[in-house]
MMTF fields as JSON, N, C-alpha, C and O atoms, coordinates in Angstrom:
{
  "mmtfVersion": "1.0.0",
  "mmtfProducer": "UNKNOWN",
  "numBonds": 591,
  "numAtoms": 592,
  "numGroups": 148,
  "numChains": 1,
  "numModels": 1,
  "chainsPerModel": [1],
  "groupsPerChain": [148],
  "chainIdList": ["A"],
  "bondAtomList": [4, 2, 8, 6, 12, 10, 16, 14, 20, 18, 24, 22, 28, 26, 32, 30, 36, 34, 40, 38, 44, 42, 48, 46, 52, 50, 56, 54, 60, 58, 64, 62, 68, 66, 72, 70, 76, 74, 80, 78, 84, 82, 88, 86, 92, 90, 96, 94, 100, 98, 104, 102, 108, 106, 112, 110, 116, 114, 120, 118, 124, 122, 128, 126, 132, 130, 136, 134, 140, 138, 144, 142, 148, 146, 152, 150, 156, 154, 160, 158, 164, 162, 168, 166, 172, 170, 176, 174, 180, 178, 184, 182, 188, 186, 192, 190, 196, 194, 200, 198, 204, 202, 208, 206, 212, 210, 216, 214, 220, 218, 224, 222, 228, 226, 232, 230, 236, 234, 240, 238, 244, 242, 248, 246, 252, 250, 256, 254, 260, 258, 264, 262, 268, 266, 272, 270, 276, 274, 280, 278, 284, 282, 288, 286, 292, 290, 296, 294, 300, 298, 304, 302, 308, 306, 312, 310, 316, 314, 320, 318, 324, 322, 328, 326, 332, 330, 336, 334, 340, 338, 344, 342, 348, 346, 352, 350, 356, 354, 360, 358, 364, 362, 368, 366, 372, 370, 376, 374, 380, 378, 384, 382, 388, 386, 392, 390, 396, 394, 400, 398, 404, 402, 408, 406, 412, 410, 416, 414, 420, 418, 424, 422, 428, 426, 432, 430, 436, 434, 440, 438, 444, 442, 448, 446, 452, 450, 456, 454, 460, 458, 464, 462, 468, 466, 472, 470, 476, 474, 480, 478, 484, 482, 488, 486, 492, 490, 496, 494, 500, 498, 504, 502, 508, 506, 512, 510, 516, 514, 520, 518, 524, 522, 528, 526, 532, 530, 536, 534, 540, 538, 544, 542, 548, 546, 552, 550, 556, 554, 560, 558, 564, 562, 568, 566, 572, 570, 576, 574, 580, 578, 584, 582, 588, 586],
  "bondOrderList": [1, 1, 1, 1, 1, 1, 1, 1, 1, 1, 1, 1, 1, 1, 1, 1, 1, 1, 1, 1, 1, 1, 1, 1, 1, 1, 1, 1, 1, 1, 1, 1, 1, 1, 1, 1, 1, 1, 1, 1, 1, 1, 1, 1, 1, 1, 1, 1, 1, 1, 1, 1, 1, 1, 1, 1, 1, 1, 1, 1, 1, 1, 1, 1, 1, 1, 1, 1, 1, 1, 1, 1, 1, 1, 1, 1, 1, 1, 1, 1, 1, 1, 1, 1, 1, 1, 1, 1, 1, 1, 1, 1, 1, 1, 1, 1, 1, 1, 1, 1, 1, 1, 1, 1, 1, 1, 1, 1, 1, 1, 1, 1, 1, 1, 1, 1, 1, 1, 1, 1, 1, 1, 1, 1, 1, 1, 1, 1, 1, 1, 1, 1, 1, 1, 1, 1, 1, 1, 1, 1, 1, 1, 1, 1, 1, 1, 1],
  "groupList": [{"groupName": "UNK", "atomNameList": ["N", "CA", "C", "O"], "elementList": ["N", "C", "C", "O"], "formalChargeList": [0, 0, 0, 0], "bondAtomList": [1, 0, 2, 1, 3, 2], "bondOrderList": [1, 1, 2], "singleLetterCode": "X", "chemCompType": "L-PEPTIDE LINKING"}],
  "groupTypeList": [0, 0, 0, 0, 0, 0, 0, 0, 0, 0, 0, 0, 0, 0, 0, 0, 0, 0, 0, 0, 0, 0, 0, 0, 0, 0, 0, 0, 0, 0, 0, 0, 0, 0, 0, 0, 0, 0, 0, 0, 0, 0, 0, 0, 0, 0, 0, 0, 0, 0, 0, 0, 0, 0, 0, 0, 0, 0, 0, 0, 0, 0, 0, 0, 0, 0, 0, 0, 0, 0, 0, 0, 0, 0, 0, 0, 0, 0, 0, 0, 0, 0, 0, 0, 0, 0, 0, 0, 0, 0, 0, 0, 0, 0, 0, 0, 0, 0, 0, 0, 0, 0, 0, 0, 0, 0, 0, 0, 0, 0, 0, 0, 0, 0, 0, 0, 0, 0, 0, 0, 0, 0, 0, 0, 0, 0, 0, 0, 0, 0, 0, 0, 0, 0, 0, 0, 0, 0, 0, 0, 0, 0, 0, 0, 0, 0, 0, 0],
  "groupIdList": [1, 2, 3, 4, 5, 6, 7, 8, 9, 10, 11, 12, 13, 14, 15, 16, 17, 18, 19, 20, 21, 22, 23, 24, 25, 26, 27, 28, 29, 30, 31, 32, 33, 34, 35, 36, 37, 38, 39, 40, 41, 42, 43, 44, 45, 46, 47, 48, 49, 50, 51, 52, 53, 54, 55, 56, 57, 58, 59, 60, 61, 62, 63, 64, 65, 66, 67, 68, 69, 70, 71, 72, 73, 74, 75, 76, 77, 78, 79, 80, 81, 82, 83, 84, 85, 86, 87, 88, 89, 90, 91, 92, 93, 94, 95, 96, 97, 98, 99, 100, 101, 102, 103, 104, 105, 106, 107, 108, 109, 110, 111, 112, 113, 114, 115, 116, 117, 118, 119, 120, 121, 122, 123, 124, 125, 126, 127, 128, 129, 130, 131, 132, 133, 134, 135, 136, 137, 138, 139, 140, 141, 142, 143, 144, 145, 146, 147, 148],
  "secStructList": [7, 3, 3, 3, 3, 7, 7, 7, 1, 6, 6, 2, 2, 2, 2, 2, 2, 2, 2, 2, 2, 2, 2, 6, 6, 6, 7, 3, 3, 3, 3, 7, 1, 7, 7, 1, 1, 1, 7, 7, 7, 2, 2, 2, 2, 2, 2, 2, 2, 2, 2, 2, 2, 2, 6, 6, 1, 7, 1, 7, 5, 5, 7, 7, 5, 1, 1, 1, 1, 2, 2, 2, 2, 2, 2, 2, 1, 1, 6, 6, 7, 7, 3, 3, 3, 7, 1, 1, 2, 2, 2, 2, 2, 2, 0, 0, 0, 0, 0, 7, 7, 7, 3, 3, 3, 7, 5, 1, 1, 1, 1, 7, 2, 2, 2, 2, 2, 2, 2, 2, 2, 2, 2, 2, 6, 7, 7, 7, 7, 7, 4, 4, 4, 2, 2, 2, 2, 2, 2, 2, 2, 6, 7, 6, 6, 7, 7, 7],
  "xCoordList": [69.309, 69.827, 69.278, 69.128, 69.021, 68.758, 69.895, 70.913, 69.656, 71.024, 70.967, 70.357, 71.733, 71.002, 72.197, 73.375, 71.839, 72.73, 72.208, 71.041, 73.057, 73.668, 74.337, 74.754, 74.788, 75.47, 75.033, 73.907, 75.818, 76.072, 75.964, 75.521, 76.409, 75.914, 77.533, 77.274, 78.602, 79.712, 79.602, 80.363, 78.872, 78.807, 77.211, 76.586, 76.654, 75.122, 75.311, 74.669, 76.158, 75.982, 77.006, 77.708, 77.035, 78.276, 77.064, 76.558, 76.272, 75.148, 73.777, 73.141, 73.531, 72.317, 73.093, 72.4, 74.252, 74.713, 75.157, 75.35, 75.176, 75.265, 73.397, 73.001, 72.828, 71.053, 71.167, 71.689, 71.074, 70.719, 71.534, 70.973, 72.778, 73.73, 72.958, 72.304, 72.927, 71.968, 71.022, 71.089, 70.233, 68.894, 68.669, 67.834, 69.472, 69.635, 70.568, 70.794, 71.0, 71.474, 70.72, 71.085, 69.163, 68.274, 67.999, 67.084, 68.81, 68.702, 67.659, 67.054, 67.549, 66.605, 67.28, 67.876, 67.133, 67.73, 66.885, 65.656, 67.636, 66.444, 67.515, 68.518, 66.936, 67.67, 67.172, 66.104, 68.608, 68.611, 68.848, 68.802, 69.122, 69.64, 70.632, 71.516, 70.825, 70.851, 70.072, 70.372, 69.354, 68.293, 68.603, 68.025, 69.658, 69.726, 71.711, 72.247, 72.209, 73.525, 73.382, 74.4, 72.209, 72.26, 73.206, 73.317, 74.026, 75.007, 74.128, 73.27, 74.634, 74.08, 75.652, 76.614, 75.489, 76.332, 76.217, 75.115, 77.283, 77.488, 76.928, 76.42, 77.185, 76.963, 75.798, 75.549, 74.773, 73.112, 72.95, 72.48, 73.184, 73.15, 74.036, 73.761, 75.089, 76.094, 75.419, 75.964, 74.47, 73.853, 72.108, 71.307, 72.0, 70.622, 71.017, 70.396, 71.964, 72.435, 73.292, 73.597, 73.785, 74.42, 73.14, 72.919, 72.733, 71.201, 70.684, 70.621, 70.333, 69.845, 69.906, 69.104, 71.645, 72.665, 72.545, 72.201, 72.893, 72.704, 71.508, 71.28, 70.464, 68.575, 68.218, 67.209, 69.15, 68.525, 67.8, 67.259, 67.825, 66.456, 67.206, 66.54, 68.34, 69.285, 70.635, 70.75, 71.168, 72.152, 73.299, 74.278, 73.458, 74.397, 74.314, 73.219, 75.357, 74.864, 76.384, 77.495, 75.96, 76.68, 76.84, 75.968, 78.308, 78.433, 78.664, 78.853, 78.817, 79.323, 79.483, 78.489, 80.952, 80.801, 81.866, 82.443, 82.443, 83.898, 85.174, 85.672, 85.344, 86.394, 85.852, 86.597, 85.14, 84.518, 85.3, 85.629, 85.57, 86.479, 85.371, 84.867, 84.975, 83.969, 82.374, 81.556, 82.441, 81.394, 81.826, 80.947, 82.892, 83.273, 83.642, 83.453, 84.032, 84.176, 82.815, 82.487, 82.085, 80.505, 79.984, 79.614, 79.804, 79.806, 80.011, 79.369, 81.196, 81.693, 81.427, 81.659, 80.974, 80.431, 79.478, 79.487, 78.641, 77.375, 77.684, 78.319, 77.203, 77.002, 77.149, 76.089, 78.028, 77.336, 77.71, 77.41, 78.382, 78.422, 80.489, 81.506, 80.142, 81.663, 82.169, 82.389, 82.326, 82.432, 84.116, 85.059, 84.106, 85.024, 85.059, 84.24, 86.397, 86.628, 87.097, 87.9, 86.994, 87.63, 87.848, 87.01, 88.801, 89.757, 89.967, 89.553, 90.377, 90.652, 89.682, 89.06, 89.933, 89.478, 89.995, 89.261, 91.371, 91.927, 91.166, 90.665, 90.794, 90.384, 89.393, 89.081, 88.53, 86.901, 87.05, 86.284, 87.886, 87.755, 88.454, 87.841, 89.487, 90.007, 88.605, 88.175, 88.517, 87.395, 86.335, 85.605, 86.157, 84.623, 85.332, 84.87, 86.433, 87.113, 87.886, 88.275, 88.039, 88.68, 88.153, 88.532, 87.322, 86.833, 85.229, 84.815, 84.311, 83.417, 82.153, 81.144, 82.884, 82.333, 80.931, 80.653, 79.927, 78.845, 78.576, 77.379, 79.372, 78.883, 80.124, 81.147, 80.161, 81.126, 81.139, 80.349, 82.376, 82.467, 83.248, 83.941, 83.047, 83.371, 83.639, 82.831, 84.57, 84.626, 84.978, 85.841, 83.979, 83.576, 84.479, 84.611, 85.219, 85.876, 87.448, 88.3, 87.546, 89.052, 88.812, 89.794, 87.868, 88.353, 86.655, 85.577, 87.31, 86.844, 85.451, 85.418, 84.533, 82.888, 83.486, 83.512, 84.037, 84.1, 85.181, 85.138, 85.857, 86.47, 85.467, 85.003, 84.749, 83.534, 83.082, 83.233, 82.331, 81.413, 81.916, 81.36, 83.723, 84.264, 84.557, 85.45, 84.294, 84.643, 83.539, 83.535, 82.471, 80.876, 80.776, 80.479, 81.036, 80.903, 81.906, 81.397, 82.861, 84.297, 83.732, 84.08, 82.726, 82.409, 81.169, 81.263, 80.198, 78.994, 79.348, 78.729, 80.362, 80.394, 81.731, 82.146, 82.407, 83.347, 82.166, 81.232, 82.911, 82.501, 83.379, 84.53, 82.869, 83.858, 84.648, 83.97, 85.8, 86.383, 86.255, 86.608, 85.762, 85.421, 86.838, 87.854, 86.726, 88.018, 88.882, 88.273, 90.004, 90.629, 90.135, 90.511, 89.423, 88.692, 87.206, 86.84, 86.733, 85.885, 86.03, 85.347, 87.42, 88.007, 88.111, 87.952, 88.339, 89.101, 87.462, 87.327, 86.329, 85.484, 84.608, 84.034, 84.484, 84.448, 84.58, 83.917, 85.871, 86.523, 86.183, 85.593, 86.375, 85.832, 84.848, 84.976, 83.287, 82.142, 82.211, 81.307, 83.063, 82.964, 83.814, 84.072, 84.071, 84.923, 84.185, 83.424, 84.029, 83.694, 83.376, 84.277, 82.313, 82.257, 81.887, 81.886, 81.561, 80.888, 79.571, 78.608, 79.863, 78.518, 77.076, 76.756, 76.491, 75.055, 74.776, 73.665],
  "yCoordList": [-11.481, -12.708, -12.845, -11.798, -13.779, -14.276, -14.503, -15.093, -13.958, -14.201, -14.401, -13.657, -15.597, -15.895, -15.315, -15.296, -14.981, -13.845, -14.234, -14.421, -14.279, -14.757, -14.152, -13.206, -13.953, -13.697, -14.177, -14.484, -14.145, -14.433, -12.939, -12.225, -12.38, -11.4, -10.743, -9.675, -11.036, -10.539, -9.698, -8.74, -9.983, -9.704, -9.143, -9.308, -8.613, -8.398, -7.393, -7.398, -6.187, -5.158, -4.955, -3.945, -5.428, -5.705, -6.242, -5.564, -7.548, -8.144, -7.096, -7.346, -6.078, -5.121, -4.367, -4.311, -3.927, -2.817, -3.759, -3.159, -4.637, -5.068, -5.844, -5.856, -6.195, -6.372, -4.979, -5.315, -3.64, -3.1, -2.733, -2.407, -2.742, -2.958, -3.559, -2.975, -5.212, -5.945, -5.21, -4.931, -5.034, -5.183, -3.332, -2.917, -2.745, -1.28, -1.728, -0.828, -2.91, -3.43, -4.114, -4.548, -4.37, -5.194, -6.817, -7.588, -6.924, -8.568, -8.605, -7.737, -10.018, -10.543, -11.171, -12.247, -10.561, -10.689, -11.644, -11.607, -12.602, -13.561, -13.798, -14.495, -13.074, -12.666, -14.192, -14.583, -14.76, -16.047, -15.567, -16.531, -14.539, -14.3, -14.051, -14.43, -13.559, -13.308, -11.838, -10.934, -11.837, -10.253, -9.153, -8.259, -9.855, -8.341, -9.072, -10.163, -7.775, -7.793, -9.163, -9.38, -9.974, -10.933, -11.83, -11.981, -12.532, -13.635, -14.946, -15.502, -15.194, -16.656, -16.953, -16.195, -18.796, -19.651, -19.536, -19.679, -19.287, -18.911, -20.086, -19.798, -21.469, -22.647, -22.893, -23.604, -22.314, -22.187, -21.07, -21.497, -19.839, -19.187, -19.429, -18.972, -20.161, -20.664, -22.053, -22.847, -22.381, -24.014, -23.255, -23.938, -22.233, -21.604, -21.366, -21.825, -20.705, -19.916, -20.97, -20.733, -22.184, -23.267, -24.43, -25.02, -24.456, -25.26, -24.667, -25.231, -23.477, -22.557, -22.353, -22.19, -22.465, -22.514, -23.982, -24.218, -24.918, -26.653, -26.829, -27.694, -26.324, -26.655, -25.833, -26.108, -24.729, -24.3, -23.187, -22.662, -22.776, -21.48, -20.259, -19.263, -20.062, -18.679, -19.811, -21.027, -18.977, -18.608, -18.105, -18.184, -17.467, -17.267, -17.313, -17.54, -17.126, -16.82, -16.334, -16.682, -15.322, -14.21, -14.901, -15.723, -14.746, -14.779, -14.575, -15.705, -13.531, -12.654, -13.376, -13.878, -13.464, -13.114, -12.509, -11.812, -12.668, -11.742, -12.136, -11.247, -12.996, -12.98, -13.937, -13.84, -14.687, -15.096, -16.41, -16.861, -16.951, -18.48, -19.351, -20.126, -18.981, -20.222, -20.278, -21.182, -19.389, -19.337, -19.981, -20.668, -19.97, -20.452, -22.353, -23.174, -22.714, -24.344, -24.986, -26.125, -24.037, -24.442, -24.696, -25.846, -23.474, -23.965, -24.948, -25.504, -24.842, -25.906, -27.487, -28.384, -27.625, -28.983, -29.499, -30.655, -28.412, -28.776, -29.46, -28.727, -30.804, -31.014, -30.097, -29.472, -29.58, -28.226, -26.642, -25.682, -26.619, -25.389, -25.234, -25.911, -24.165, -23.926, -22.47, -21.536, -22.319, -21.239, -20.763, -21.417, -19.239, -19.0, -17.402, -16.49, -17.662, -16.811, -15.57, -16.097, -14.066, -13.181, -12.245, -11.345, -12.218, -10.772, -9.895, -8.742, -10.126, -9.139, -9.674, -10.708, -8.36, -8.474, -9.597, -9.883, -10.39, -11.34, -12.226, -13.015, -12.365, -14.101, -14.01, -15.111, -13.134, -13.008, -13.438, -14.17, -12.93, -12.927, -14.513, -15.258, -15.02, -16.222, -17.905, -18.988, -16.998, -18.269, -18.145, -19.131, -17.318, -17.524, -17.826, -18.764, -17.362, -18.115, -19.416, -20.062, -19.683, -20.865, -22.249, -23.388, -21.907, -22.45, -22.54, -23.654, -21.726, -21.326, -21.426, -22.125, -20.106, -20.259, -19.691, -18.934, -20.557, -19.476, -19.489, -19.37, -19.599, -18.811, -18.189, -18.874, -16.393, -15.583, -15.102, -14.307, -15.755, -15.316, -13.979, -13.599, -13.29, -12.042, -11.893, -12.272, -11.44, -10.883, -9.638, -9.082, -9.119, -7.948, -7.157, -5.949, -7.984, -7.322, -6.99, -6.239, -7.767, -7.673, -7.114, -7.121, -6.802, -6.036, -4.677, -4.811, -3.531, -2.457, -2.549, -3.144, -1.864, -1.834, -1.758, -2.751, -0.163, -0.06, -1.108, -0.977, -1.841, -3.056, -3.725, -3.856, -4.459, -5.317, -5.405, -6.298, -4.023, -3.468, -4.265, -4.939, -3.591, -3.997, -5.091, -5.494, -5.774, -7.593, -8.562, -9.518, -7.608, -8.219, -8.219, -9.246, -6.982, -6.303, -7.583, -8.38, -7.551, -8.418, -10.128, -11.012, -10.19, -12.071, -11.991, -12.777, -11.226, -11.096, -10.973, -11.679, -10.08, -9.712, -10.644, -10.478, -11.588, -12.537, -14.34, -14.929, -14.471, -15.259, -16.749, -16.579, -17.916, -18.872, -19.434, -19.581, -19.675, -19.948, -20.917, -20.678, -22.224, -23.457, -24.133, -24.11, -24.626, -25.413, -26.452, -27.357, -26.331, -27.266, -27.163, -28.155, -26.318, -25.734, -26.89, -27.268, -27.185, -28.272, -29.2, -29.648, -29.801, -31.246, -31.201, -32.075, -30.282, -29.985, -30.184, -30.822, -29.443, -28.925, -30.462, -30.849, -31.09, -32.562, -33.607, -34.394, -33.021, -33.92, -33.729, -34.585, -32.043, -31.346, -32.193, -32.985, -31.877, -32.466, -34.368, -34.976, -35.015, -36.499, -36.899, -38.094, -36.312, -36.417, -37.223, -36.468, -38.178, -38.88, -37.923, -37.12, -37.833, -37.394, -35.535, -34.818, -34.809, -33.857, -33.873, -34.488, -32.683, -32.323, -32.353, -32.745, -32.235, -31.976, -32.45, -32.316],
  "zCoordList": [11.323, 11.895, 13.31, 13.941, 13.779, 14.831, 15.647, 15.286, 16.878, 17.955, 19.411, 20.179, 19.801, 21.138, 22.022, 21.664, 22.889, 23.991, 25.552, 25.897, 26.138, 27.284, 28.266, 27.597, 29.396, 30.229, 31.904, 32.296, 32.397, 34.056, 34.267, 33.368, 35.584, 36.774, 35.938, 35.382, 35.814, 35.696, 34.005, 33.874, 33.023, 31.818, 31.828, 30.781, 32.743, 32.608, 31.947, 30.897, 32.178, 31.884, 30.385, 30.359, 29.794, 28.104, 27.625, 26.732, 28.047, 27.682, 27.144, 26.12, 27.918, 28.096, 26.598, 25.582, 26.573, 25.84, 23.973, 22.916, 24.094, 23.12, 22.773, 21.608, 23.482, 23.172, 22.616, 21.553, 22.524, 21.972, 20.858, 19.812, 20.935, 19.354, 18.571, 17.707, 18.836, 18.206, 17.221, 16.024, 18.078, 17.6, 16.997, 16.192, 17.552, 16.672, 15.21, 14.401, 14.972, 13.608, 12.876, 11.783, 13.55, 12.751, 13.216, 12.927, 13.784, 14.404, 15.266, 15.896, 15.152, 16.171, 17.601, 17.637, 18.405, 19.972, 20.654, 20.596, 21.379, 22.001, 23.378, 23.534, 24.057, 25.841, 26.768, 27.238, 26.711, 27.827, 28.866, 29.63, 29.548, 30.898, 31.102, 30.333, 31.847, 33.354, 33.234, 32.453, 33.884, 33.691, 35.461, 36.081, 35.567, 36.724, 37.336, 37.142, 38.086, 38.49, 39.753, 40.409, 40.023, 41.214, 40.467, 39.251, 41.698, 41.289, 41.043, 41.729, 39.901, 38.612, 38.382, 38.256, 38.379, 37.738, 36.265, 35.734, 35.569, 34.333, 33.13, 32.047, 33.671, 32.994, 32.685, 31.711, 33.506, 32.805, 31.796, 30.742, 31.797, 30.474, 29.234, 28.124, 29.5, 28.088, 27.954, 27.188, 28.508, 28.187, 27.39, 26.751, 27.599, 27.049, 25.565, 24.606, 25.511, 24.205, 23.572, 22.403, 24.14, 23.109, 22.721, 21.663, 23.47, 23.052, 21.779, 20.686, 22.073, 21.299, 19.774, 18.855, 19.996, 18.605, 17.97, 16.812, 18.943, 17.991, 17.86, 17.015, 18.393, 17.85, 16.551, 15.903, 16.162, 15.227, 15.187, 14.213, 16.572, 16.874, 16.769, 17.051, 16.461, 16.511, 15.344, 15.189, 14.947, 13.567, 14.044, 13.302, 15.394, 16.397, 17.697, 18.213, 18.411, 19.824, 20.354, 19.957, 21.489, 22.127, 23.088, 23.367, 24.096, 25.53, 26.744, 27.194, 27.927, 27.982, 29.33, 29.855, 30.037, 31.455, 31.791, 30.956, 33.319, 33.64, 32.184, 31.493, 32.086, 31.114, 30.26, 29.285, 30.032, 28.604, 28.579, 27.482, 29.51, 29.476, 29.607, 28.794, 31.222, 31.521, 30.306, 30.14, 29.895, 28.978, 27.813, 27.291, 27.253, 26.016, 26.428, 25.53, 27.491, 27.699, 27.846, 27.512, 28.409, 28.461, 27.362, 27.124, 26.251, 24.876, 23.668, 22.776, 24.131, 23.406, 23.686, 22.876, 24.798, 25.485, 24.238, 23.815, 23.719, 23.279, 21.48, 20.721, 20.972, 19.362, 18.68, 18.628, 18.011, 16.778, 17.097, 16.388, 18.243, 18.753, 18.548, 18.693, 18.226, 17.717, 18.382, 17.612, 19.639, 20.551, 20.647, 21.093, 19.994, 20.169, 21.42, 21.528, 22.185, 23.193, 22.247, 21.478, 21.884, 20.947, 21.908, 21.966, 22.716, 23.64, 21.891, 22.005, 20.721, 19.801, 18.356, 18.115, 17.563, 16.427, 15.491, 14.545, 15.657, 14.79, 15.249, 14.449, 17.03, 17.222, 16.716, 16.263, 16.481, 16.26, 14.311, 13.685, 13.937, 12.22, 12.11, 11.345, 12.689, 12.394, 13.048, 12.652, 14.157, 14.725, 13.506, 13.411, 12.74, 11.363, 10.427, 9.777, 10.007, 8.583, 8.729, 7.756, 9.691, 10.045, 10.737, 10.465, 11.562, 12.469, 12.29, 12.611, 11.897, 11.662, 12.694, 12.787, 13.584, 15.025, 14.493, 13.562, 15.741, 15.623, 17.22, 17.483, 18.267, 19.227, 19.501, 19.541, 19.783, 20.623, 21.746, 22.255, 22.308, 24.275, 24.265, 23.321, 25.465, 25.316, 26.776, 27.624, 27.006, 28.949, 28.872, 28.192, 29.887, 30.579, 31.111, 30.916, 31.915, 32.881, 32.162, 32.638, 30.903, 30.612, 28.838, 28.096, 28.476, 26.98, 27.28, 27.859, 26.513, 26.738, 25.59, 24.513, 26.152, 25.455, 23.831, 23.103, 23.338, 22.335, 21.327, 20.103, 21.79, 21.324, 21.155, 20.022, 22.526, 22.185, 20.876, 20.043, 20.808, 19.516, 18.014, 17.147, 18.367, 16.759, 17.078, 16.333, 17.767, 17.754, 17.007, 16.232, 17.82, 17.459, 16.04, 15.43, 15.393, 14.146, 13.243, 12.455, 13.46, 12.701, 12.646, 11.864, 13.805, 14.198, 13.055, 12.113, 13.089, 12.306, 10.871, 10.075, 10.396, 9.009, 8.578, 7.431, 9.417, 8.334, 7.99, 8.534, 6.974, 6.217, 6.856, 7.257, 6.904, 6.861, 5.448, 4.432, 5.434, 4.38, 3.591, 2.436, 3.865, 3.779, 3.361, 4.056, 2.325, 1.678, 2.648, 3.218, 2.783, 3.561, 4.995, 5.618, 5.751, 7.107, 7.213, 8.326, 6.396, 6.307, 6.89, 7.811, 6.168, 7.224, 8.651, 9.504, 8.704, 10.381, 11.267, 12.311, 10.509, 11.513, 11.217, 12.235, 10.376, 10.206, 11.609, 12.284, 11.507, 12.987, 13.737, 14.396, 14.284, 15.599, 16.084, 17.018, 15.018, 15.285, 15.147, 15.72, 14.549, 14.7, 16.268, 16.414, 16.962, 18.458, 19.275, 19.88, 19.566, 20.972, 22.081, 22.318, 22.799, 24.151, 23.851, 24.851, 22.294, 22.316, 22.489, 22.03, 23.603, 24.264, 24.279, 23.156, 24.665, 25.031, 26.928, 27.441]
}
């Protein structure tokens, strides 16, 4: 799978450690930035990796900053992008069967690496449910005033 990954200065280092999760799982990693601990506005790398996701060029996309908020409203700005914030393993499995996220925010500073891991793991390997979840995401995307 193809996966577009992201972070600000606050998630650089969750960002570095999951690029290589990634891609030690076989994926294809495609690094938007932030490439060092210098302070970056978060809204240009969650606008790289949601572009990314509604063009078609990645199948997912990762997001990482201090707490994974401002990255996930950024996201969601964009046509097509279905960004969910996962502090636990339920938000990560309910945002794909329900919701049928394909970008995940993640903060750094407030959930621990090895959580991360099984979050990543739980967002990648659930399925969306479709059925009555269809309608809903129908709407989502027919909304006035979604992003780009």
């Amino acid at each position: 799978m193809k996966i577009a990954l992201g972070s600000d200065h606050a998630g650089y280092n969750l960002k570095e450690a999951l690029k290589e999760k990634l891609a030690a799982g076989g994926h294809q990693v495609d690094d938007k930035g932030t490439y060092s601990l210098d302070s970056t506005d978060y809204p240009e790398q969650a606008a790289k990796v949601a572009k990314a996701v509604a063009d078609g060029e990645a199948e997912s996309g990762v997001l990482v900053c201090g707490s994974g908020i401002g990255m996930s409203i950024t996201a969601n700005r964009f046509h097509g992008v279905r960004a969910v914030l996962a502090p636990s393993l339920e938000h990560a499995k309910l945002g794909r069967q329900h919701n049928n996220a394909n970008v995940l925010c993640l903060g750094e500073r407030l959930t621990p690496q090895d959580l991360v891991f099984e979050i990543l793991d739980a967002f990648l390997a659930t399925e969306f449910e479709g059925g009555r979840h269809i309608r809903r995401i129908d709407k989502i995307e027919s909304l006035s005033g979604a992003g780009s």
